[in-house]
Amino acid sequence: MTDHLTIGERIAWYRRRRGMSQEVLAGLVGRTTDWLSKVENDRIELDRLSVIKSLAVALDVALGDLLAEPSLLDWTPDSGDRTVPALRAAITDYRQLAPMLALAQADDPPSLPELRREIADIWNAYQASRYGLVVRRLPALLAEAQHAAIAHEGDQRDQAHALLGQVYHAAATILVKIGEADLAWVAAERGLNFAQNSRDLIVTTSLFRSVAHALLSTGRYEAAVQLTDDAAGLLDKELPHASPELLSVHGTLFLAGSMAAARAEDRATTQAFLAEAEESARRLGADANHVWTAFGPTNVTIHRVATAIELGDLQIALDKGPDLDTRTLPIERRVRHSIAVAQAFSLRNRTDDALDALLQAEHLAPEQVRHHYLSRQLVLTWIRRQRGKPSHRLIDLARRIRVV
């Protein structure tokens, strides 16, 4: 109903639904009525999720309601015509809760090497920003991994549990990306349970990161910060002789935590978490993609830019972001950084530079740009601010990402 509204317009829409005056809402979030009026009329661009979250709390709506998430996943040759509902059905299948209720399957379970290859294919598709393909293939892969976890015994069962945890991790990750926050939480929680059953430290740490991202997507920033601290404590004894895989999942855990701390407006913790991630990247030595983390020095800098934007330090973001060479990273990481750069340019009223950055991102990964709330909100805001007719480039982009 509110897909084609800016965040400011959406705030006004929900405020009126609540029968609340501008004076009352502004008072609840510690702002002036004039500030709220400018937000609702798109004369002030909301640049921090922490502020948007405070408005969501005051209006008693979910953060995703103000961000217009989730968005409809398009049908494409990759996705077919069965998308999120099929994945939701697979995740919420009651037999996932009680494996002993699962019907005996006539077929043999997939071999563990076969499962590993299929999981690698899913992660490769995700990092290539082929969202429709990931969503289409996950329901069948969940069923295969569940079959393997039930059928195998002993050490192979532990390995199968680790693989099942990885499949749920992939599901949680893509669901966060397309705005299905509540379902992402279910997938992350279930994946963590299987990972812990496997006693695989690297997979378990990966799932802690997945839970942190699920918390971020629902605006539970302080909880995500605490999770980062708690999970990192489990790794202290292993870090002195950590493998590249463990360094990578350790570093990305702190990167997720740094975003949570920034959105909670905790500068000290943000910098402390970034320093921990930077030390892991220094020990790793170069950009890599162990356990599909895309972790290394460049990803740390990407998060320095992203957290600077969250904290309102736009000059830091613009000093580091536009010229950062991200070519060593998977497309998903490169495009997310370009969206952040577009946001920083937009907040400095450099709309042409912002549009250039967003168009470059769309060229690499149209699905990712289409489904990121920030892309949609930036384009809507630029259109609303135009005094004359918007440029063909802007209108064409707005049509491609379905906001006009």
Short mmCIF file of C-alpha atoms in Angstrom, two decimals:
data_model
loop_
_atom_site.label_atom_id
_atom_site.label_comp_id
_atom_site.label_asym_id
_atom_site.label_seq_id
_atom_site.Cartn_x
_atom_site.Cartn_y
_atom_site.Cartn_z
CA MET A 1 0.00 0.00 0.00
CA THR A 2 2.89 2.38 0.73
CA ASP A 3 5.50 0.99 -1.68
CA HIS A 4 5.62 4.17 -3.77
CA LEU A 5 6.01 6.54 -0.82
CA THR A 6 9.25 7.90 0.55
CA ILE A 7 10.14 7.11 4.15
CA GLY A 8 9.00 10.61 5.14
CA GLU A 9 5.66 10.17 3.39
CA ARG A 10 5.29 6.76 4.99
CA ILE A 11 5.89 8.24 8.46
CA ALA A 12 3.12 10.76 7.78
CA TRP A 13 0.83 7.99 6.53
CA TYR A 14 1.26 5.87 9.68
CA ARG A 15 1.06 8.94 11.94
CA ARG A 16 -2.31 9.84 10.50
CA ARG A 17 -3.44 6.20 10.83
CA ARG A 18 -2.57 6.44 14.54
CA GLY A 19 -4.54 9.68 14.86
CA MET A 20 -1.39 11.37 16.12
CA SER A 21 -0.46 15.01 15.58
CA GLN A 22 2.96 16.12 14.39
CA GLU A 23 3.51 17.78 17.76
CA VAL A 24 2.93 14.53 19.63
CA LEU A 25 5.12 12.35 17.39
CA ALA A 26 7.93 14.90 17.35
CA GLY A 27 7.82 15.06 21.14
CA LEU A 28 8.00 11.26 21.44
CA VAL A 29 11.27 11.18 19.49
CA GLY A 30 12.77 14.31 21.05
CA ARG A 31 12.52 16.47 17.93
CA THR A 32 10.76 19.68 16.94
CA THR A 33 7.52 19.85 15.01
CA ASP A 34 9.32 21.80 12.29
CA TRP A 35 11.86 18.96 11.91
CA LEU A 36 9.11 16.34 11.58
CA SER A 37 7.21 18.48 9.06
CA LYS A 38 10.35 18.72 6.91
CA VAL A 39 10.91 14.95 7.18
CA GLU A 40 7.35 14.19 6.11
CA ASN A 41 7.65 16.60 3.16
CA ASP A 42 11.05 15.22 2.07
CA ARG A 43 12.89 18.45 2.82
CA ILE A 44 15.08 16.54 5.29
CA GLU A 45 16.53 13.20 4.22
CA LEU A 46 16.59 10.66 7.04
CA ASP A 47 20.17 9.44 7.05
CA ARG A 48 20.29 7.17 10.09
CA LEU A 49 18.44 3.94 10.75
CA SER A 50 18.60 4.73 14.47
CA VAL A 51 16.32 7.74 13.88
CA ILE A 52 13.97 5.76 11.64
CA LYS A 53 13.81 3.06 14.30
CA SER A 54 12.87 5.61 17.00
CA LEU A 55 10.00 6.80 14.80
CA ALA A 56 8.89 3.21 14.19
CA VAL A 57 8.85 2.58 17.96
CA ALA A 58 6.81 5.74 18.57
CA LEU A 59 4.33 4.75 15.86
CA ASP A 60 4.22 1.13 17.11
CA VAL A 61 5.09 -0.30 13.71
CA ALA A 62 7.91 -2.56 12.56
CA LEU A 63 11.06 -0.98 11.18
CA GLY A 64 10.31 -2.74 7.89
CA ASP A 65 6.97 -0.92 7.67
CA LEU A 66 8.76 2.42 7.40
CA LEU A 67 11.36 1.00 5.00
CA ALA A 68 8.68 -0.62 2.78
CA GLU A 69 10.10 -4.09 3.30
CA PRO A 70 9.70 -6.74 2.10
CA SER A 71 9.42 -5.91 -1.58
CA LEU A 72 7.90 -8.25 -4.12
CA LEU A 73 10.51 -10.60 -5.60
CA ASP A 74 10.22 -10.38 -9.37
CA TRP A 75 9.65 -13.44 -11.53
CA THR A 76 12.70 -13.96 -13.71
CA PRO A 77 14.18 -16.83 -15.71
CA ASP A 78 16.31 -17.51 -12.61
CA SER A 79 13.44 -17.50 -10.12
CA GLY A 80 10.58 -19.06 -12.05
CA ASP A 81 7.11 -18.34 -10.65
CA ARG A 82 7.61 -19.86 -7.19
CA THR A 83 9.60 -17.53 -4.95
CA VAL A 84 9.35 -16.53 -1.30
CA PRO A 85 6.15 -18.47 -0.46
CA ALA A 86 7.86 -21.73 -1.47
CA LEU A 87 10.89 -20.90 0.67
CA ARG A 88 8.61 -19.95 3.58
CA ALA A 89 6.80 -23.27 3.27
CA ALA A 90 10.10 -25.16 3.36
CA ILE A 91 11.37 -23.30 6.43
CA THR A 92 8.10 -23.57 8.34
CA ASP A 93 7.47 -27.24 7.48
CA TYR A 94 6.50 -28.80 10.82
CA ARG A 95 8.77 -31.77 10.12
CA GLN A 96 11.75 -29.43 10.48
CA LEU A 97 10.77 -29.03 14.14
CA ALA A 98 10.54 -32.75 14.85
CA PRO A 99 12.61 -34.88 12.45
CA MET A 100 11.15 -38.06 13.90
CA LEU A 101 7.84 -37.06 12.27
CA ALA A 102 9.41 -36.94 8.82
CA LEU A 103 8.18 -39.65 6.51
CA ALA A 104 10.71 -42.28 5.50
CA GLN A 105 12.18 -41.38 2.13
CA ALA A 106 12.67 -44.08 -0.45
CA ASP A 107 15.63 -42.36 -2.07
CA ASP A 108 19.09 -42.50 -0.60
CA PRO A 109 20.21 -39.25 1.01
CA PRO A 110 22.55 -37.06 -1.01
CA SER A 111 26.23 -37.66 -0.35
CA LEU A 112 27.99 -35.08 1.77
CA PRO A 113 30.36 -34.03 -1.05
CA GLU A 114 27.33 -33.54 -3.29
CA LEU A 115 25.67 -31.36 -0.65
CA ARG A 116 28.83 -29.29 -0.26
CA ARG A 117 28.90 -28.63 -4.00
CA GLU A 118 25.25 -27.58 -4.02
CA ILE A 119 25.79 -25.27 -1.04
CA ALA A 120 28.80 -23.73 -2.77
CA ASP A 121 26.63 -23.13 -5.86
CA ILE A 122 24.03 -21.35 -3.74
CA TRP A 123 26.60 -19.09 -2.09
CA ASN A 124 28.24 -18.33 -5.42
CA ALA A 125 24.87 -17.32 -6.83
CA TYR A 126 24.22 -15.11 -3.78
CA GLN A 127 27.59 -13.39 -4.10
CA ALA A 128 26.83 -12.84 -7.79
CA SER A 129 23.58 -11.11 -6.66
CA ARG A 130 21.37 -13.65 -8.45
CA TYR A 131 18.67 -13.47 -5.81
CA GLY A 132 15.93 -15.19 -7.79
CA LEU A 133 18.11 -18.24 -8.42
CA VAL A 134 19.02 -18.52 -4.73
CA VAL A 135 15.39 -18.33 -3.60
CA ARG A 136 14.30 -20.89 -6.21
CA ARG A 137 16.92 -23.47 -5.31
CA LEU A 138 16.84 -23.21 -1.52
CA PRO A 139 13.59 -25.14 -0.79
CA ALA A 140 14.86 -28.31 -2.50
CA LEU A 141 18.31 -27.92 -0.94
CA LEU A 142 16.78 -27.59 2.54
CA ALA A 143 14.88 -30.82 1.99
CA GLU A 144 18.03 -32.62 0.79
CA ALA A 145 20.11 -31.38 3.70
CA GLN A 146 17.41 -32.33 6.18
CA HIS A 147 17.24 -35.83 4.65
CA ALA A 148 21.01 -36.17 5.02
CA ALA A 149 20.92 -35.02 8.65
CA ILE A 150 18.34 -37.69 9.50
CA ALA A 151 19.81 -40.52 7.46
CA HIS A 152 23.50 -40.30 8.32
CA GLU A 153 24.98 -41.48 11.59
CA GLY A 154 28.01 -40.79 13.76
CA ASP A 155 30.61 -38.38 12.40
CA GLN A 156 28.75 -38.09 9.12
CA ARG A 157 25.65 -36.93 10.98
CA ASP A 158 27.70 -34.17 12.63
CA GLN A 159 28.94 -33.13 9.20
CA ALA A 160 25.40 -33.24 7.82
CA HIS A 161 24.20 -31.01 10.68
CA ALA A 162 26.95 -28.51 9.82
CA LEU A 163 25.87 -28.53 6.19
CA LEU A 164 22.22 -28.10 7.13
CA GLY A 165 23.27 -25.14 9.28
CA GLN A 166 25.00 -23.64 6.25
CA VAL A 167 21.87 -24.00 4.13
CA TYR A 168 19.82 -22.19 6.76
CA HIS A 169 22.55 -19.55 6.89
CA ALA A 170 22.17 -19.00 3.15
CA ALA A 171 18.39 -18.80 3.57
CA ALA A 172 18.65 -16.25 6.38
CA THR A 173 21.12 -14.18 4.39
CA ILE A 174 19.00 -13.90 1.25
CA LEU A 175 15.84 -13.27 3.30
CA VAL A 176 17.51 -10.33 5.05
CA LYS A 177 18.48 -8.96 1.64
CA ILE A 178 14.91 -9.01 0.32
CA GLY A 179 13.42 -7.63 3.52
CA GLU A 180 11.80 -10.78 4.93
CA ALA A 181 13.13 -10.02 8.40
CA ASP A 182 10.90 -12.28 10.51
CA LEU A 183 11.45 -15.32 8.30
CA ALA A 184 15.19 -14.57 8.27
CA TRP A 185 15.19 -14.75 12.06
CA VAL A 186 13.53 -18.18 11.99
CA ALA A 187 16.09 -19.45 9.47
CA ALA A 188 19.05 -18.03 11.41
CA GLU A 189 17.84 -19.44 14.72
CA ARG A 190 17.24 -22.88 13.22
CA GLY A 191 20.59 -22.85 11.46
CA LEU A 192 22.40 -21.96 14.67
CA ASN A 193 20.82 -24.94 16.43
CA PHE A 194 22.06 -27.34 13.76
CA ALA A 195 25.49 -25.71 13.70
CA GLN A 196 25.86 -26.13 17.46
CA ASN A 197 24.80 -29.78 17.18
CA SER A 198 27.59 -30.28 14.65
CA ARG A 199 30.24 -28.93 17.06
CA ASP A 200 31.84 -27.17 14.07
CA LEU A 201 33.23 -23.89 15.44
CA ILE A 202 33.58 -22.18 12.08
CA VAL A 203 30.02 -22.97 10.98
CA THR A 204 28.69 -22.00 14.41
CA THR A 205 30.48 -18.64 14.29
CA SER A 206 29.09 -18.08 10.79
CA LEU A 207 25.60 -18.65 12.14
CA PHE A 208 26.20 -16.20 15.00
CA ARG A 209 26.90 -13.62 12.31
CA SER A 210 23.68 -14.63 10.56
CA VAL A 211 21.72 -14.13 13.78
CA ALA A 212 23.38 -10.72 14.22
CA HIS A 213 22.22 -9.69 10.72
CA ALA A 214 18.70 -10.93 11.49
CA LEU A 215 18.70 -8.78 14.63
CA LEU A 216 19.93 -5.81 12.61
CA SER A 217 17.14 -6.22 10.08
CA THR A 218 14.50 -5.94 12.82
CA GLY A 219 16.12 -2.93 14.51
CA ARG A 220 17.38 -4.81 17.58
CA TYR A 221 20.75 -3.10 17.51
CA GLU A 222 21.74 -3.39 21.16
CA ALA A 223 20.98 -7.12 21.12
CA ALA A 224 23.19 -7.55 18.03
CA VAL A 225 26.04 -5.72 19.80
CA GLN A 226 25.70 -7.99 22.83
CA LEU A 227 25.59 -11.08 20.64
CA THR A 228 28.83 -10.01 18.96
CA ASP A 229 30.54 -9.67 22.33
CA ASP A 230 29.20 -12.98 23.62
CA ALA A 231 30.01 -14.94 20.46
CA ALA A 232 33.51 -13.46 20.18
CA GLY A 233 34.24 -14.59 23.73
CA LEU A 234 33.77 -18.20 22.63
CA LEU A 235 36.64 -17.79 20.15
CA ASP A 236 39.25 -16.23 22.44
CA LYS A 237 41.13 -19.48 23.09
CA GLU A 238 41.25 -20.34 19.38
CA LEU A 239 42.44 -16.99 18.00
CA PRO A 240 46.20 -17.25 18.73
CA HIS A 241 46.47 -20.11 16.22
CA ALA A 242 43.38 -19.41 14.11
CA SER A 243 43.06 -20.74 10.56
CA PRO A 244 42.24 -18.37 7.67
CA GLU A 245 38.66 -19.65 7.85
CA LEU A 246 38.34 -18.83 11.54
CA LEU A 247 39.99 -15.42 11.10
CA SER A 248 37.47 -14.68 8.35
CA VAL A 249 34.34 -15.62 10.28
CA HIS A 250 35.73 -13.87 13.37
CA GLY A 251 36.36 -10.69 11.39
CA THR A 252 32.96 -10.67 9.69
CA LEU A 253 31.25 -11.22 13.05
CA PHE A 254 32.83 -7.97 14.24
CA LEU A 255 31.89 -6.20 11.01
CA ALA A 256 28.24 -7.09 11.62
CA GLY A 257 28.65 -5.94 15.21
CA SER A 258 30.16 -2.63 14.08
CA MET A 259 27.06 -1.88 12.02
CA ALA A 260 24.85 -2.70 15.00
CA ALA A 261 26.90 -0.44 17.28
CA ALA A 262 26.78 2.40 14.76
CA ARG A 263 23.01 2.11 14.44
CA ALA A 264 22.80 2.13 18.23
CA GLU A 265 24.86 5.37 18.08
CA ASP A 266 27.64 3.82 20.15
CA ARG A 267 30.81 5.31 18.65
CA ALA A 268 33.26 3.72 21.05
CA THR A 269 31.99 0.20 20.45
CA THR A 270 31.81 0.80 16.70
CA GLN A 271 35.49 1.71 16.61
CA ALA A 272 36.46 -1.14 18.95
CA PHE A 273 34.67 -3.70 16.76
CA LEU A 274 36.22 -2.29 13.60
CA ALA A 275 39.65 -2.52 15.23
CA GLU A 276 39.05 -6.20 16.04
CA ALA A 277 38.01 -6.87 12.45
CA GLU A 278 41.02 -4.96 11.14
CA GLU A 279 43.37 -7.08 13.24
CA SER A 280 41.84 -10.26 11.82
CA ALA A 281 42.21 -8.81 8.31
CA ARG A 282 45.85 -7.91 9.01
CA ARG A 283 46.56 -11.45 10.12
CA LEU A 284 44.75 -12.84 7.09
CA GLY A 285 46.98 -10.66 4.94
CA ALA A 286 44.79 -10.01 1.89
CA ASP A 287 41.23 -10.04 0.62
CA ALA A 288 39.81 -13.55 0.48
CA ASN A 289 36.50 -15.38 0.43
CA HIS A 290 36.93 -18.13 3.01
CA VAL A 291 33.56 -19.60 4.04
CA TRP A 292 31.96 -17.10 1.62
CA THR A 293 32.81 -14.15 3.88
CA ALA A 294 34.45 -11.84 1.29
CA PHE A 295 36.60 -10.85 4.24
CA GLY A 296 39.81 -8.90 4.18
CA PRO A 297 41.15 -5.33 4.42
CA THR A 298 38.82 -4.01 1.71
CA ASN A 299 35.68 -5.28 3.42
CA VAL A 300 36.84 -3.64 6.66
CA THR A 301 37.15 -0.31 4.81
CA ILE A 302 33.70 -0.82 3.29
CA HIS A 303 32.34 -1.08 6.82
CA ARG A 304 34.29 1.97 7.95
CA VAL A 305 32.43 3.88 5.23
CA ALA A 306 29.05 2.34 6.11
CA THR A 307 29.40 2.97 9.85
CA ALA A 308 30.55 6.54 9.20
CA ILE A 309 27.31 7.18 7.31
CA GLU A 310 25.26 5.65 10.14
CA LEU A 311 27.04 7.93 12.63
CA GLY A 312 26.62 11.03 10.48
CA ASP A 313 30.32 11.35 9.65
CA LEU A 314 29.74 12.06 5.96
CA GLN A 315 33.15 13.56 5.25
CA ILE A 316 34.85 10.38 6.45
CA ALA A 317 32.57 8.34 4.18
CA LEU A 318 33.26 10.57 1.17
CA ASP A 319 37.00 10.62 1.83
CA LYS A 320 37.21 6.80 1.87
CA GLY A 321 34.26 5.52 -0.16
CA PRO A 322 34.21 6.75 -3.77
CA ASP A 323 37.80 5.83 -4.66
CA LEU A 324 37.93 2.49 -2.84
CA ASP A 325 38.96 -0.31 -5.21
CA THR A 326 36.54 -3.18 -4.55
CA ARG A 327 37.33 -5.27 -7.64
CA THR A 328 38.82 -8.09 -5.57
CA LEU A 329 35.45 -8.72 -3.87
CA PRO A 330 32.30 -10.55 -4.99
CA ILE A 331 29.67 -8.50 -6.80
CA GLU A 332 27.33 -8.44 -3.79
CA ARG A 333 29.92 -6.62 -1.65
CA ARG A 334 30.92 -4.24 -4.44
CA VAL A 335 27.33 -3.25 -5.12
CA ARG A 336 26.41 -2.77 -1.47
CA HIS A 337 29.36 -0.39 -1.16
CA SER A 338 28.25 1.54 -4.25
CA ILE A 339 24.78 1.98 -2.74
CA ALA A 340 26.39 3.37 0.42
CA VAL A 341 28.49 5.78 -1.65
CA ALA A 342 25.33 6.91 -3.46
CA GLN A 343 23.72 7.57 -0.09
CA ALA A 344 26.68 9.65 1.10
CA PHE A 345 26.67 11.72 -2.11
CA SER A 346 22.91 12.23 -1.79
CA LEU A 347 23.20 13.45 1.79
CA ARG A 348 25.65 16.09 0.55
CA ASN A 349 23.17 17.07 -2.18
CA ARG A 350 25.49 15.75 -4.89
CA THR A 351 22.59 14.06 -6.64
CA ASP A 352 24.28 13.61 -10.01
CA ASP A 353 27.23 11.82 -8.40
CA ALA A 354 24.81 9.74 -6.33
CA LEU A 355 22.82 8.75 -9.41
CA ASP A 356 26.02 7.79 -11.24
CA ALA A 357 27.04 5.53 -8.34
CA LEU A 358 23.62 3.88 -8.21
CA LEU A 359 23.51 3.31 -11.97
CA GLN A 360 26.96 1.71 -11.86
CA ALA A 361 25.70 -0.58 -9.09
CA GLU A 362 22.60 -1.47 -11.12
CA HIS A 363 24.75 -2.34 -14.12
CA LEU A 364 26.55 -4.95 -11.99
CA ALA A 365 23.56 -6.31 -10.04
CA PRO A 366 20.08 -5.14 -11.05
CA GLU A 367 18.33 -7.55 -8.65
CA GLN A 368 20.31 -6.31 -5.66
CA VAL A 369 19.64 -2.65 -6.44
CA ARG A 370 15.96 -3.38 -7.06
CA HIS A 371 15.51 -5.07 -3.70
CA HIS A 372 17.53 -2.81 -1.42
CA TYR A 373 15.29 -0.38 0.45
CA LEU A 374 17.95 2.33 0.24
CA SER A 375 18.06 2.27 -3.57
CA ARG A 376 14.31 2.69 -3.75
CA GLN A 377 14.23 5.46 -1.17
CA LEU A 378 17.06 7.39 -2.78
CA VAL A 379 15.35 7.36 -6.17
CA LEU A 380 11.98 8.36 -4.72
CA THR A 381 13.56 11.19 -2.76
CA TRP A 382 15.40 12.51 -5.83
CA ILE A 383 12.18 12.48 -7.86
CA ARG A 384 10.22 14.31 -5.14
CA ARG A 385 12.93 17.00 -4.88
CA GLN A 386 13.00 17.78 -8.61
CA ARG A 387 11.62 21.24 -9.33
CA GLY A 388 11.21 20.48 -13.00
CA LYS A 389 10.82 17.29 -14.94
CA PRO A 390 13.19 14.54 -13.68
CA SER A 391 15.91 13.42 -16.09
CA HIS A 392 15.34 10.46 -18.37
CA ARG A 393 18.10 8.59 -16.53
CA LEU A 394 16.32 9.01 -13.21
CA ILE A 395 12.85 8.19 -14.51
CA ASP A 396 14.09 5.11 -16.33
CA LEU A 397 15.83 3.87 -13.18
CA ALA A 398 12.70 4.50 -11.11
CA ARG A 399 10.68 2.38 -13.54
CA ARG A 400 13.22 -0.44 -13.51
CA ILE A 401 13.21 -0.66 -9.73
CA ARG A 402 9.39 -0.36 -9.63
CA VAL A 403 8.98 2.83 -7.60
CA VAL A 404 6.93 4.73 -10.19
#
